[in-house]
Coordinates of C-alpha atoms in Angstrom, one line a residue:
M1 CA 60.6 83.1 191.5
S2 CA 58.4 85.2 189.0
G3 CA 55.8 88.0 189.3
P4 CA 52.4 88.7 187.8
D5 CA 52.5 88.7 184.0
T6 CA 52.4 92.2 183.1
S7 CA 53.6 91.2 179.5
G8 CA 49.8 92.2 178.0
A9 CA 49.3 88.8 176.8
P10 CA 45.2 87.6 177.7
E11 CA 45.3 85.6 180.8
A12 CA 44.7 82.0 180.2
P13 CA 40.9 80.8 180.8
R14 CA 40.1 79.0 183.8
F15 CA 38.4 75.6 183.9
D16 CA 37.6 75.5 187.4
L17 CA 35.4 78.6 188.1
P18 CA 31.4 78.3 188.2
E19 CA 29.5 80.3 186.3
P20 CA 26.7 81.3 189.0
D21 CA 23.3 82.4 186.6
P22 CA 20.1 83.7 188.3
F23 CA 18.8 80.0 188.6
T24 CA 21.8 79.0 190.8
R25 CA 22.5 81.9 192.6
P26 CA 20.9 81.2 195.8
Y27 CA 23.1 77.8 195.7
W28 CA 26.1 80.0 195.3
D29 CA 25.0 82.4 197.7
A30 CA 24.2 79.7 200.2
A31 CA 27.9 78.3 199.5
A32 CA 29.5 81.9 200.3
Q33 CA 27.8 81.2 203.6
G34 CA 29.2 77.7 204.3
R35 CA 25.6 75.9 203.4
L36 CA 25.2 73.1 200.9
L37 CA 21.8 73.4 199.0
I38 CA 20.3 70.7 197.3
R39 CA 17.1 70.2 195.2
R40 CA 13.9 68.4 196.8
C41 CA 10.8 67.5 194.5
G42 CA 7.2 68.2 196.1
S43 CA 5.6 65.9 193.8
C44 CA 8.0 62.1 194.4
G45 CA 9.5 63.6 197.3
R46 CA 13.3 62.6 195.9
A47 CA 16.6 65.2 196.3
H48 CA 19.0 65.6 193.4
H49 CA 21.7 67.5 192.9
Y50 CA 23.2 70.0 190.9
P51 CA 20.3 71.8 191.1
R52 CA 17.8 71.8 188.0
E53 CA 14.7 73.2 187.5
F54 CA 13.0 69.7 187.2
C55 CA 13.0 66.8 189.4
P56 CA 15.5 64.2 187.2
H57 CA 13.1 61.3 188.6
C58 CA 9.5 62.4 187.9
W59 CA 10.1 65.0 185.6
S60 CA 7.9 67.7 187.9
E61 CA 8.9 70.9 187.8
D62 CA 7.5 71.2 191.9
V63 CA 11.2 71.7 193.3
A64 CA 12.0 73.5 196.1
W65 CA 15.7 74.3 197.5
E66 CA 16.7 73.1 200.5
E67 CA 19.9 72.7 203.1
A68 CA 21.5 69.8 202.9
S69 CA 23.1 68.4 206.5
G70 CA 26.9 68.7 204.6
D71 CA 27.4 64.7 205.5
A72 CA 28.5 62.4 202.9
A73 CA 30.1 58.6 202.4
L74 CA 32.8 58.4 199.8
Y75 CA 31.5 56.3 196.8
A76 CA 34.7 56.5 194.2
W77 CA 37.5 58.6 193.6
S78 CA 40.9 58.7 191.3
E79 CA 43.8 60.8 192.7
V80 CA 44.7 63.1 189.6
H81 CA 48.5 63.5 188.5
R82 CA 47.9 64.8 185.1
N83 CA 45.4 67.6 184.2
D84 CA 46.5 70.1 181.0
L85 CA 43.8 72.5 182.1
P86 CA 44.5 75.3 183.8
P87 CA 44.6 75.9 186.3
F88 CA 44.4 72.4 187.4
G89 CA 47.9 71.2 186.1
A90 CA 49.2 73.5 189.2
Q91 CA 47.0 71.6 191.4
V92 CA 47.9 68.3 191.0
P93 CA 48.3 65.4 192.7
Y94 CA 44.0 66.2 193.7
T95 CA 41.6 63.4 194.7
A96 CA 38.6 63.4 192.7
A97 CA 35.5 62.0 194.1
V98 CA 32.0 61.0 193.9
V99 CA 30.0 61.2 197.4
D100 CA 26.9 60.2 198.5
L101 CA 25.0 62.8 200.1
A102 CA 23.3 61.9 203.4
E103 CA 19.8 63.1 201.8
G104 CA 20.5 60.8 199.0
P105 CA 21.9 62.6 195.6
R106 CA 25.4 61.7 194.5
M107 CA 27.6 64.5 194.1
M108 CA 31.0 64.7 192.1
T109 CA 33.8 67.0 194.3
R110 CA 37.1 66.8 195.4
I111 CA 38.5 65.2 198.8
V112 CA 40.7 67.5 200.8
D113 CA 42.7 67.1 203.8
H114 CA 43.4 63.7 203.4
P115 CA 46.0 61.5 201.1
A116 CA 44.1 59.2 198.3
H117 CA 46.3 56.2 199.4
G118 CA 44.1 56.2 203.1
L119 CA 40.0 56.4 201.2
R120 CA 38.3 53.6 201.6
A121 CA 34.6 53.5 200.2
G122 CA 31.9 54.3 202.6
M123 CA 34.7 56.7 204.7
R124 CA 32.1 59.1 206.2
L125 CA 33.1 62.8 205.1
S126 CA 31.9 66.5 205.5
V127 CA 31.5 69.4 203.6
V128 CA 33.7 72.1 203.7
F129 CA 33.9 75.4 201.4
R130 CA 37.1 76.5 199.5
V131 CA 37.3 79.7 197.3
L132 CA 39.1 78.9 194.3
G133 CA 40.2 82.7 193.7
E134 CA 39.6 86.2 194.0
G135 CA 35.7 86.9 193.4
A136 CA 35.2 83.6 192.7
P137 CA 32.5 81.6 194.3
A138 CA 32.8 79.2 197.0
V139 CA 32.9 75.6 195.9
P140 CA 31.8 72.5 198.2
V141 CA 34.2 70.2 198.6
F142 CA 34.3 67.4 201.3
R143 CA 37.1 66.0 204.3
P144 CA 36.8 62.7 205.9
L145 CA 35.3 63.0 209.4
L146 CA 38.2 62.1 212.3
A147 CA 37.4 58.7 213.8

């Protein structure tokens, strides 16, 4: 078993850590509290995710944060067995997924606490939040609801 790297070599970059900015700060602050935020357009009424400063449906800038229910349905998934980007290689296999949020938007995420071979399209899911490292933001992932 090896301990921490004390060689002085630079740490490998991580490709799984989000980089919050002033615009997305409310999203990441809510995630740290276990709440999923989406954006909703005041002009056309449609919700969207990932957070943008304009509506991707009608291009209005009249958009606001809204708390999502955290309920979703599984749309598509893939069990990843190889990923060479740090730190994903140490996390394989994992299940990458696209889910349909109850509010309408589709979201890329991961499925946790369930084997990929037992998943099915339309399966009901619920959001949970995982912290990826010390000082890192919490990220939304989904797990199947028990029947």
